[in-house]
Every structure is written in C-alpha cells, then in structure tokens.
Coordinates of C-alpha atoms in Angstrom, one line a residue:
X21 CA 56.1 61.8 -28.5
X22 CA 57.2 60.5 -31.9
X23 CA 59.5 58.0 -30.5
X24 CA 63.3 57.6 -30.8
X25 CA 64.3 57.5 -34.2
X26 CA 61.7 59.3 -36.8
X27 CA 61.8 60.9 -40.0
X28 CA 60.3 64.9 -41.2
X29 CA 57.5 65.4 -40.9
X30 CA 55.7 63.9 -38.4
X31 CA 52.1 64.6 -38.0
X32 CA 49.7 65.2 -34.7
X33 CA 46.2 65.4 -34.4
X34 CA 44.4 66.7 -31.6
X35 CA 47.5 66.4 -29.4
X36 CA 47.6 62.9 -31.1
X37 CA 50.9 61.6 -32.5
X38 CA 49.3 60.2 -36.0
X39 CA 53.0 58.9 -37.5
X40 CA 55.3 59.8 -40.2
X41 CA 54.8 61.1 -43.8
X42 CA 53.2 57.1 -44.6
X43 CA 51.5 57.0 -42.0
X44 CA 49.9 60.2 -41.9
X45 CA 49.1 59.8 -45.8
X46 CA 47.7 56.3 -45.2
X47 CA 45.1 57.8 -42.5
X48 CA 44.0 61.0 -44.9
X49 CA 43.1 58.3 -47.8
X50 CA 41.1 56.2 -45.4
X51 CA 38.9 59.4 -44.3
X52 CA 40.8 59.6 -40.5
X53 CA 41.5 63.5 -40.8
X54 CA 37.9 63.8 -42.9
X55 CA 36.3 65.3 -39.7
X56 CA 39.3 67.7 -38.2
X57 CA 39.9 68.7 -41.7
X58 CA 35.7 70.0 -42.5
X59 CA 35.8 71.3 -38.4
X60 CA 39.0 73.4 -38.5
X61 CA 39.4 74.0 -42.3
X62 CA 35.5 73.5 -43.8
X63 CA 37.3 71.4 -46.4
X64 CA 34.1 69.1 -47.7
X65 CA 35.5 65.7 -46.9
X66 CA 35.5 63.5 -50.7
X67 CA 36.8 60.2 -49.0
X68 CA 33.8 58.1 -50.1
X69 CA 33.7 60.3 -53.5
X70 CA 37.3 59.4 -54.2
X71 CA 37.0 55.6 -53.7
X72 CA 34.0 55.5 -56.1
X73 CA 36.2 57.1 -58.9
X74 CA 39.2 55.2 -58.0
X75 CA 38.6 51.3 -58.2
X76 CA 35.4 50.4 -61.4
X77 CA 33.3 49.0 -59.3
X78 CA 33.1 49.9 -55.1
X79 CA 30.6 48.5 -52.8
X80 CA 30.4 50.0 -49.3
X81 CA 29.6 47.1 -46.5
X82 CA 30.1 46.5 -43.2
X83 CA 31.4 43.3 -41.7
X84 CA 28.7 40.6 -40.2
X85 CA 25.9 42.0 -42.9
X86 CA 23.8 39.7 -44.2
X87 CA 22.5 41.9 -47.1
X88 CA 26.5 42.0 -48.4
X89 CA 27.6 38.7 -47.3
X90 CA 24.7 37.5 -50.3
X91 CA 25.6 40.1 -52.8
X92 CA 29.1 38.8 -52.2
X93 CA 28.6 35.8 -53.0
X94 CA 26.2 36.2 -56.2
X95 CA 28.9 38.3 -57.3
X96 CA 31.4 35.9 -56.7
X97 CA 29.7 33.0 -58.5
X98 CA 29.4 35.3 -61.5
X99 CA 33.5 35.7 -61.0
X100 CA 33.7 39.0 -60.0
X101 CA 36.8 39.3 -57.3
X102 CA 35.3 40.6 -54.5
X103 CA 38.0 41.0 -52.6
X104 CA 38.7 43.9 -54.8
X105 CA 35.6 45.6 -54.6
X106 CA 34.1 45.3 -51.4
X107 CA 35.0 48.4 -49.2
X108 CA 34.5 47.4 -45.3
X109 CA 33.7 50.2 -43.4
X110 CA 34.0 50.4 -39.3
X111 CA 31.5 51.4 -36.9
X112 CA 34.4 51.2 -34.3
X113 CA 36.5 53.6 -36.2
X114 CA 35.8 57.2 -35.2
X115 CA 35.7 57.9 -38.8
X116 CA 32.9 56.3 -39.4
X117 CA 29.9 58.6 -38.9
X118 CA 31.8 60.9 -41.3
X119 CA 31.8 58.7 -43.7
X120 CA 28.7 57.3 -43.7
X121 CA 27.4 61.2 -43.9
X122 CA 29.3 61.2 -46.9
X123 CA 27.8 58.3 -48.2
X124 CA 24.4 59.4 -47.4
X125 CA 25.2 62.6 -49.6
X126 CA 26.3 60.7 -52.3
X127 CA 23.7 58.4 -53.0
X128 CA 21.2 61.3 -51.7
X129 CA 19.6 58.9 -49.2
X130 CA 19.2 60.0 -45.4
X131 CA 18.4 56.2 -44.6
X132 CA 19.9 53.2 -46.2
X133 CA 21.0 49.9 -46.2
X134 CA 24.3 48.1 -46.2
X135 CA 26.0 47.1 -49.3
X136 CA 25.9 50.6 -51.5
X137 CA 27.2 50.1 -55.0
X138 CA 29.2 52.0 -57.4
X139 CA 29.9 50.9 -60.8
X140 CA 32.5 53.8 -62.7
X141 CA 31.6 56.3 -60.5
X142 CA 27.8 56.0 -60.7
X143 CA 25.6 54.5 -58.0
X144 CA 23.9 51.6 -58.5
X145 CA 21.6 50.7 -55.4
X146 CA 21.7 48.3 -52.6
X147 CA 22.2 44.6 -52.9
X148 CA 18.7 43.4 -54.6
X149 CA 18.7 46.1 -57.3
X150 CA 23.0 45.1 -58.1
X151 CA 22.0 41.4 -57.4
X152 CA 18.7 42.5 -60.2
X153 CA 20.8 44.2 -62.6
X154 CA 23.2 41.7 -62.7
X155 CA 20.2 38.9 -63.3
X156 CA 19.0 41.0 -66.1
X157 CA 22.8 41.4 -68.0
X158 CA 23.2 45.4 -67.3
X159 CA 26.8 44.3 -65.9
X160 CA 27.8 42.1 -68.8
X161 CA 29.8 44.1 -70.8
X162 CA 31.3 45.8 -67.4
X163 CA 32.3 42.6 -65.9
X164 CA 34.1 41.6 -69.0
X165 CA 35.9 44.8 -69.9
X166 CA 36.9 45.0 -66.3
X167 CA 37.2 41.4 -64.7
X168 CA 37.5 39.5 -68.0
X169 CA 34.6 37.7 -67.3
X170 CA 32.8 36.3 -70.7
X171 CA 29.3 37.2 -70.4
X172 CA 26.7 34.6 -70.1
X173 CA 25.5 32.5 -73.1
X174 CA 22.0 33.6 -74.4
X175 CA 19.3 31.1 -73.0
X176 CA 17.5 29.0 -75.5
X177 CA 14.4 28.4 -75.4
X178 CA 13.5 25.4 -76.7
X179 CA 10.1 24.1 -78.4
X180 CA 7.8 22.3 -76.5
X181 CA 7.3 18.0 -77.7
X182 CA 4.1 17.9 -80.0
X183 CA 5.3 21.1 -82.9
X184 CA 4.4 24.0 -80.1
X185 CA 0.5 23.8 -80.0
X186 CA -1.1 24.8 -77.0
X187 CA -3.3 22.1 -75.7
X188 CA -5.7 22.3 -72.9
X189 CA -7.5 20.0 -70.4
X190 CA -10.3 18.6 -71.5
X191 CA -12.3 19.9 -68.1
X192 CA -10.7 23.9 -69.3

C-alpha cells in the first residue's frame, strides 16, 4: 500500500513498498537493492566501488570501533573533516553482508579490519598503515589540495651544545 496521496512511480521490493521516485533512488545509492538486483538480474553490485570514486578520500567504519574511533581522531587533529569522509556502515542493515562482500573484493582481502581507506579511488590500508602514511607526509599534498590543509613545517634538527662531537663515558 503506497498510502493516500503518492506520486509515479512508486517502487516495491519483495512485496515491500520501498517509496517514491526519492526514496527508491536514495535506497539504490546506499546499496539497499545491491542484493535483489545481483539475485534477480546478476547485475555486480558497485555500491562500495562508487563511494570510493565519489568523495577523495572514503573510509569504511563501523560505529563503536575502536580501530576508527583513533584514526578519527589522528585525522582530525591533522584537520581533515571527518565528518566528510568517514562512511558508517550497519551491521543491522540487511545490506550489510553485501556490502562488506563488496568491500572484501575491493581491497582483495577475505578478512579485514574496520576502518578501510580510500584515498582518489585507491586503497590505502587499515587504520595503522593510513595513521603510518600520514606520520610519514604521503598525504601532505592530498590533504592540502583537497581540505586546504597546509602541510606540516619540516622538522629541524638542531645541533647538539659542545659544536656536535660525540662524547662518550669515560667507563665506554
């Protein structure tokens, strides 16, 4: 039943009613129809595929992880808007196993751990290799094209009290 007053066309799924046009379209981009549509029509679902080429940098978690709740906030000391990037997926939703298959294909890893990260389309690891990466400046120039974020000032090294000799214990 699609209710009183409702507009063409209005979409069911498995004997479902699934809403308008909006509605409907909302629920395809958030991988809802992934499964029916590889079952019924062996259409390979691209969800997951499509949200890394959409937004410049998406990281797949799930909510109450500890893994992403720290790569959250290294990245949002660094200035990064996480809001943005993070991608919270559901294990309530029935969509989920179908997206996490797709995930698994995508980063070609049967086993993994919450948060996946995808910089422009390209994976980039779990949270200590992105958390890594980042520590070592591979996301400087990224961060600042994308986010605006000036990358960090070179550290200086300076030179040890006494002109930089090495001087040892007398007992060495």
């Amino acid at each position: 039943y699609a209710g009183e007053v409702f507009t063409f066309p209005q979409v069911f799924s498995q004997g479902v009613h699934q809403g308008g046009f909006q509605a409907a379209a909302e629920l395809l981009r958030s991988g809802a129809f992934d499964d029916v549509l590889e079952r019924e029509y062996q259409v390979e679902p691209t969800t997951i595929q499509n949200w890394t080429k959409k937004q410049s940098m998406a990281i797949f978690a799930l909510p109450n992880c500890s893994q992403c709740h720290t790569l959250s906030e290294d990245l949002k000391k660094r200035g990064v808007p996480v809001q943005d990037v993070f991608i919270k997926l559901d294990k309530a939703k029935p969509e989920y196993n179908t997206l996490k298959a797709q995930l698994q294909k995508l980063i070609n890893k049967e086993k993994f751990l919450y948060p996946q990260t995808f910089v422009e389309g390209v994976y980039q690891g779990n949270y200590d290799e992105v958390i890594r990466k980042a520590d070592q400046g591979s996301y400087a120039d990224f961060f600042s094209r994308t986010f605006g974020l000036e990358p960090p000032a070179p550290t200086m090294f300076n030179e040890p009290a006494g002109g930089g000799e090495i001087k040892f214990d007398e007992d060495f």
